[in-house]
Amino acid sequence: MTDTPAAGRAARPSAGPWRRALGRLRRNRSAMIAGAGLLLIVLACVLAPVYANAIAHTDPFTSNASGTVVVNGARVPVLAQSTEGLGLGVTPVGPTWDPGNYFLGADNQGRDVMARLLYGGRNSLLIGLSSAVVCCALATVLGVLAGYFGGWIDAVLSRFFDVIWAFPVYLLAICLSVVLLTSGLHLGPIHIDAGSLALPVVIIALIYVPYVARPLRGQVMALRNKEFLHAAVGLGASDLRIMRREVLPNVLPTVVVFLPLMTALNMLTESALSFLSVGVQSPDASWGTIINDGLALLYTRPAITIAAGLCVGLTAVALNVLGDGVRDALDPNARLRGGA
């Protein structure tokens, strides 16, 4: 018997749903451009120690009030005496556009803005991604439990969601941050110090749980009426097995879509909290704290605030475009329905 190309194609197993979704995502040019831009931002932030130590030769967390820098062949102080108004205060050196020499200038403590921008990006991205993962994981568990069991479990969890949802997001985040930044979080086996980066991760993750859990709960409630779920119950499968083998795989694509979108939203929330001095605390930095540092120098050295703001905006846009691409790849009909 002779093999033919048609027979070979027939014998080849069909691609799984995840592989087909990946193929659709690769064909989405906007998502690929956004993903490439996001990858460049992440790599630049990951290589922050390399830039600070090998290129700029500076410590972005140490004040350099008495240092000097060469600008256009002349050595000038990093912090010059202000000549405006009554002559009080200092004016930091502006951007030199030299990668190895205060590329974006200095802040009001004489620290290299470019180096701090890269280090701050590491914390902003870390907090945004970590809080998104924690939020989606917790929301998946609560949403699946509420949607699958219903009854009093659904009632209790739904009221918990309603209580959190009743507060404005930023007001709730600010209140939690103000309280926990003074004493830390000590809840049973969980102990988080006041200055730890884990504190904003937990705060931001908790306030957004209802926004992810609610759609998942509705999706699970719709799945309860599907034939394959009734068949699993008829075969005597336990509730845990049904949730793990039947329900969770069906809601996982929705969780994957939420992940980049929540990362962008959480990063913006972290930047807002840090700008208000209730997020990342000194000596750590984030894009929000850098915007706050440059606020007093907005009219004389706007590069500090503009650079950090552009990083926040570009990263958020890249994550949202990538998230839309992931949604379209996992559910090609979502675009026709207007998305979720």
Coordinates of C-alpha atoms in Angstrom, one line a residue:
M1 CA 0.0 0.0 0.0
T2 CA 1.4 3.4 -1.0
D3 CA 1.3 6.3 1.3
T4 CA -0.1 9.5 -0.3
P5 CA 0.2 13.1 0.9
A6 CA -3.6 13.0 1.6
A7 CA -3.2 9.9 3.7
G8 CA -0.3 11.5 5.6
R9 CA -2.4 14.6 6.3
A10 CA -5.3 12.5 7.5
A11 CA -3.0 10.5 9.9
R12 CA -1.5 13.7 11.4
P13 CA -3.3 14.6 14.7
S14 CA -5.1 17.9 14.6
A15 CA -3.7 20.8 16.5
G16 CA -5.1 21.4 20.0
P17 CA -7.1 24.6 20.9
W18 CA -4.1 26.2 22.6
R19 CA -1.8 25.7 19.6
R20 CA -4.5 27.1 17.2
A21 CA -4.9 30.1 19.5
L22 CA -1.2 30.7 19.5
G23 CA -1.2 30.5 15.7
R24 CA -4.0 33.1 15.5
L25 CA -2.1 35.3 18.0
R26 CA 1.1 35.2 15.8
R27 CA -1.0 36.4 12.9
N28 CA -2.2 39.4 14.8
R29 CA 0.3 42.1 13.8
S30 CA -0.9 44.6 16.4
A31 CA -0.5 42.1 19.3
M32 CA 2.9 41.0 18.1
I33 CA 4.2 44.6 17.9
A34 CA 2.8 45.3 21.4
G35 CA 4.4 42.1 22.7
A36 CA 7.7 43.1 21.1
G37 CA 7.5 46.6 22.7
L38 CA 6.6 45.1 26.1
L39 CA 9.5 42.7 25.8
L40 CA 11.9 45.5 25.2
I41 CA 10.6 47.4 28.2
V42 CA 10.9 44.4 30.4
L43 CA 14.5 43.6 29.2
A44 CA 15.6 47.2 29.7
C45 CA 14.2 47.1 33.3
V46 CA 15.8 43.7 34.0
L47 CA 19.1 45.0 32.9
A48 CA 18.9 48.0 35.2
P49 CA 21.9 46.9 37.3
V50 CA 24.0 46.5 34.2
Y51 CA 23.2 50.0 33.1
A52 CA 23.8 51.6 36.5
N53 CA 27.1 49.7 37.3
A54 CA 28.7 49.3 33.9
I55 CA 27.4 52.2 31.8
A56 CA 26.3 55.1 34.0
H57 CA 28.6 54.1 37.0
T58 CA 26.1 55.5 39.5
D59 CA 24.1 54.4 42.5
P60 CA 20.5 55.5 41.8
F61 CA 19.5 55.2 45.5
T62 CA 22.3 57.4 47.0
S63 CA 22.1 61.2 47.1
N64 CA 24.9 62.9 45.1
A65 CA 24.3 66.5 46.2
S66 CA 28.0 67.5 46.0
G67 CA 28.8 65.6 42.8
T68 CA 29.8 67.1 39.4
V69 CA 29.2 66.1 35.8
V70 CA 30.7 67.1 32.5
V71 CA 28.3 68.8 30.1
N72 CA 29.5 70.1 26.7
G73 CA 33.1 69.8 27.8
A74 CA 32.6 71.8 31.1
R75 CA 32.3 70.4 34.5
V76 CA 29.2 71.6 36.3
P77 CA 27.7 70.6 39.7
V78 CA 24.9 68.0 39.6
L79 CA 22.8 70.3 41.9
A80 CA 23.3 74.0 41.1
Q81 CA 22.2 76.8 43.2
S82 CA 18.8 78.1 42.0
T83 CA 18.8 81.5 40.4
E84 CA 15.1 81.9 40.3
G85 CA 12.9 83.8 42.7
L86 CA 14.8 84.5 46.0
G87 CA 17.6 82.2 45.0
L88 CA 16.6 79.5 47.5
G89 CA 17.0 75.8 46.7
V90 CA 18.8 73.9 44.0
T91 CA 18.3 73.0 40.3
P92 CA 19.5 69.6 39.2
V93 CA 21.4 69.2 36.0
G94 CA 19.2 68.6 32.9
P95 CA 19.4 65.7 30.4
T96 CA 22.8 65.3 28.8
W97 CA 21.6 62.7 26.3
D98 CA 24.8 60.8 27.0
P99 CA 23.9 57.2 28.1
G100 CA 26.9 57.0 30.4
N101 CA 26.5 60.5 32.0
Y102 CA 23.1 61.5 33.4
F103 CA 21.2 60.7 30.3
L104 CA 17.9 62.1 31.6
G105 CA 19.5 64.4 34.1
A106 CA 19.3 64.3 37.9
D107 CA 16.5 64.6 40.4
N108 CA 16.4 67.0 43.4
Q109 CA 18.8 64.7 45.3
G110 CA 21.3 64.4 42.6
R111 CA 20.4 60.8 41.6
D112 CA 20.6 59.6 38.0
V113 CA 17.0 59.7 36.6
M114 CA 17.7 57.1 33.9
A115 CA 19.0 54.6 36.3
R116 CA 16.2 55.2 38.7
L117 CA 13.7 54.9 35.8
L118 CA 14.9 51.4 35.0
Y119 CA 15.0 50.3 38.6
G120 CA 11.6 51.8 39.2
G121 CA 10.3 49.9 36.2
R122 CA 11.4 46.6 37.7
N123 CA 9.2 47.3 40.8
S124 CA 6.2 48.6 38.8
L125 CA 6.2 45.6 36.5
L126 CA 6.9 43.2 39.3
I127 CA 4.0 44.6 41.4
G128 CA 1.7 44.8 38.5
L129 CA 2.3 41.2 37.3
S130 CA 2.4 39.7 40.8
S131 CA -0.8 41.3 42.0
A132 CA -2.5 40.3 38.7
V133 CA -1.5 36.7 39.3
V134 CA -2.6 36.7 42.9
C135 CA -5.9 38.4 42.0
C136 CA -6.7 36.1 39.1
A137 CA -5.8 33.0 41.2
L138 CA -7.9 34.0 44.1
A139 CA -10.8 35.2 41.9
T140 CA -10.7 31.9 40.0
V141 CA -11.1 29.9 43.2
L142 CA -13.8 32.1 44.6
G143 CA -15.7 32.4 41.2
V144 CA -15.6 28.7 40.6
L145 CA -16.8 27.9 44.1
A146 CA -19.6 30.5 44.0
G147 CA -20.8 29.5 40.5
Y148 CA -20.6 25.7 40.9
F149 CA -22.1 25.2 44.4
G150 CA -24.5 28.1 44.4
G151 CA -26.8 28.3 47.5
W152 CA -25.3 29.8 50.7
I153 CA -21.8 29.6 49.4
D154 CA -22.7 31.8 46.4
A155 CA -24.7 34.1 48.7
V156 CA -21.8 34.6 51.1
L157 CA -19.2 35.1 48.4
S158 CA -21.5 37.4 46.4
R159 CA -22.0 39.6 49.4
F160 CA -18.3 39.7 50.0
F161 CA -17.8 40.9 46.4
D162 CA -20.6 43.5 46.9
V163 CA -18.9 44.9 49.9
I164 CA -15.6 45.4 48.1
W165 CA -17.4 46.6 45.0
A166 CA -19.2 49.2 47.0
F167 CA -16.0 51.2 47.7
P168 CA -14.4 53.3 45.0
V169 CA -11.3 51.4 43.9
Y170 CA -8.7 54.1 44.7
L171 CA -10.3 55.2 47.9
L172 CA -10.3 51.6 49.2
A173 CA -6.7 51.1 48.1
I174 CA -5.6 54.4 49.7
C175 CA -7.3 53.5 53.0
L176 CA -5.8 50.0 53.1
S177 CA -2.4 51.4 52.3
V178 CA -2.4 54.1 54.9
V179 CA -3.4 51.6 57.6
L180 CA -1.1 48.8 56.6
L181 CA 2.0 51.0 55.8
T182 CA 2.2 51.9 59.5
S183 CA 2.0 48.5 61.0
G184 CA 2.3 46.0 58.2
L185 CA 0.1 43.0 57.6
H186 CA -0.1 40.3 60.3
L187 CA -3.0 37.9 59.6
G188 CA -2.5 34.4 60.9
P189 CA 0.6 32.8 59.2
I190 CA 0.9 35.8 56.9
H191 CA 3.4 38.4 58.1
I192 CA 4.4 41.3 55.8
D193 CA 6.5 44.2 57.0
A194 CA 5.4 47.7 56.4
G195 CA 8.1 48.6 53.8
S196 CA 7.9 45.3 51.9
L197 CA 7.0 45.3 48.2
A198 CA 4.6 42.4 48.9
L199 CA 2.3 44.9 50.7
P200 CA 1.1 46.8 47.6
V201 CA 0.9 43.4 45.8
V202 CA -1.6 42.1 48.4
I203 CA -3.6 45.4 48.6
I204 CA -4.0 45.8 44.8
A205 CA -4.8 42.1 44.3
L206 CA -7.6 42.2 46.9
I207 CA -9.4 45.3 45.7
Y208 CA -9.7 43.9 42.1
V209 CA -10.8 40.3 43.0
P210 CA -14.6 41.0 42.5
Y211 CA -13.9 42.5 39.0
V212 CA -12.5 39.1 37.9
A213 CA -14.5 36.7 40.1
R214 CA -17.9 38.0 38.9
P215 CA -17.5 37.2 35.2
L216 CA -16.0 33.8 36.1
R217 CA -18.9 33.1 38.5
G218 CA -21.4 33.8 35.7
Q219 CA -19.4 31.6 33.2
V220 CA -19.4 28.7 35.7
M221 CA -23.1 29.1 36.4
A222 CA -23.7 28.7 32.6
L223 CA -21.5 25.6 32.5
R224 CA -23.6 23.9 35.1
N225 CA -26.4 23.3 32.5
K226 CA -24.0 21.8 29.9
E227 CA -24.5 18.1 29.0
F228 CA -20.9 17.1 29.7
L229 CA -21.2 18.4 33.3
H230 CA -24.4 16.4 33.8
A231 CA -22.6 13.3 32.3
A232 CA -19.7 13.7 34.8
V233 CA -22.2 13.9 37.7
G234 CA -24.1 10.9 36.3
L235 CA -20.8 8.9 36.2
G236 CA -20.3 9.6 39.9
A237 CA -17.4 12.0 39.7
S238 CA -16.7 14.0 42.9
D239 CA -17.3 17.8 43.0
L240 CA -13.5 18.4 43.3
R241 CA -12.8 16.3 40.2
I242 CA -15.5 17.9 38.2
M243 CA -14.3 21.4 39.1
R244 CA -10.7 20.4 38.3
R245 CA -11.2 18.4 35.2
E246 CA -14.3 19.9 33.6
V247 CA -15.0 23.4 34.9
L248 CA -11.5 24.8 35.3
P249 CA -10.3 24.0 31.8
N250 CA -13.3 25.9 30.4
V251 CA -12.7 29.1 32.4
L252 CA -9.0 29.1 32.1
P253 CA -9.0 30.9 28.7
T254 CA -11.0 33.7 30.3
V255 CA -8.4 33.9 33.1
V256 CA -5.6 34.0 30.6
V257 CA -7.3 37.0 28.9
F258 CA -7.7 38.8 32.2
L259 CA -4.0 38.4 33.1
P260 CA -2.4 41.0 30.8
L261 CA -5.4 43.4 31.2
M262 CA -5.2 43.2 35.0
T263 CA -1.4 43.6 34.9
A264 CA -1.9 46.9 33.1
L265 CA -4.6 48.0 35.5
N266 CA -2.7 47.0 38.6
M267 CA 0.4 48.8 37.4
L268 CA -1.6 52.0 36.9
T269 CA -3.0 51.6 40.4
E270 CA 0.4 51.0 41.9
S271 CA 1.7 54.1 40.1
A272 CA -1.2 56.2 41.5
L273 CA -0.6 54.9 45.0
S274 CA 3.2 55.5 44.8
F275 CA 2.5 59.0 43.4
L276 CA 0.5 59.7 46.5
S277 CA 3.3 58.3 48.7
V278 CA 1.2 55.3 49.9
G279 CA 2.6 52.7 47.6
V280 CA 6.3 51.8 47.1
Q281 CA 8.3 53.3 49.9
S282 CA 11.8 54.7 50.0
P283 CA 14.6 53.5 49.4
D284 CA 12.7 51.5 46.7
A285 CA 11.5 53.3 43.6
S286 CA 8.7 52.8 41.0
W287 CA 7.5 54.9 38.1
G288 CA 4.9 56.4 40.4
T289 CA 7.5 57.6 43.0
I290 CA 9.6 59.0 40.1
I291 CA 6.7 61.0 38.9
N292 CA 6.2 62.3 42.4
D293 CA 9.9 63.2 42.7
G294 CA 9.7 65.2 39.5
L295 CA 6.5 67.1 40.4
A296 CA 8.4 69.9 42.1
L297 CA 10.7 70.2 39.1
L298 CA 8.0 70.1 36.5
Y299 CA 8.7 73.6 35.1
T300 CA 12.5 73.4 35.3
R301 CA 13.3 69.7 34.6
P302 CA 10.1 68.2 33.1
A303 CA 12.1 65.2 31.7
I304 CA 11.8 63.4 35.0
T305 CA 8.0 63.3 35.1
I306 CA 7.5 63.0 31.3
A307 CA 9.9 60.0 31.1
A308 CA 8.2 58.1 33.9
G309 CA 4.7 59.0 32.6
L310 CA 5.6 57.8 29.1
C311 CA 6.9 54.5 30.5
V312 CA 3.7 53.9 32.4
G313 CA 1.5 54.9 29.4
L314 CA 3.4 52.8 26.8
T315 CA 3.5 49.7 29.0
A316 CA -0.2 50.0 29.8
V317 CA -1.1 50.4 26.1
A318 CA 1.2 47.4 25.1
L319 CA -0.4 45.2 27.8
N320 CA -4.0 46.2 26.7
V321 CA -3.3 45.6 23.0
L322 CA -1.7 42.3 23.8
G323 CA -4.6 41.4 26.0
D324 CA -7.1 42.2 23.2
G325 CA -5.0 40.0 20.9
V326 CA -5.0 37.1 23.4
R327 CA -8.8 37.4 23.7
D328 CA -9.3 37.4 19.9
A329 CA -7.0 34.4 19.6
L330 CA -8.7 32.3 22.3
D331 CA -12.2 33.3 21.1
P332 CA -12.3 34.4 17.4
N333 CA -16.0 35.3 17.8
A334 CA -15.3 37.8 20.6
R335 CA -14.6 40.6 18.1
L336 CA -17.9 40.0 16.4
R337 CA -19.7 40.2 19.7
G338 CA -17.8 43.3 20.8
G339 CA -15.5 41.5 23.2
A340 CA -16.0 41.0 27.0

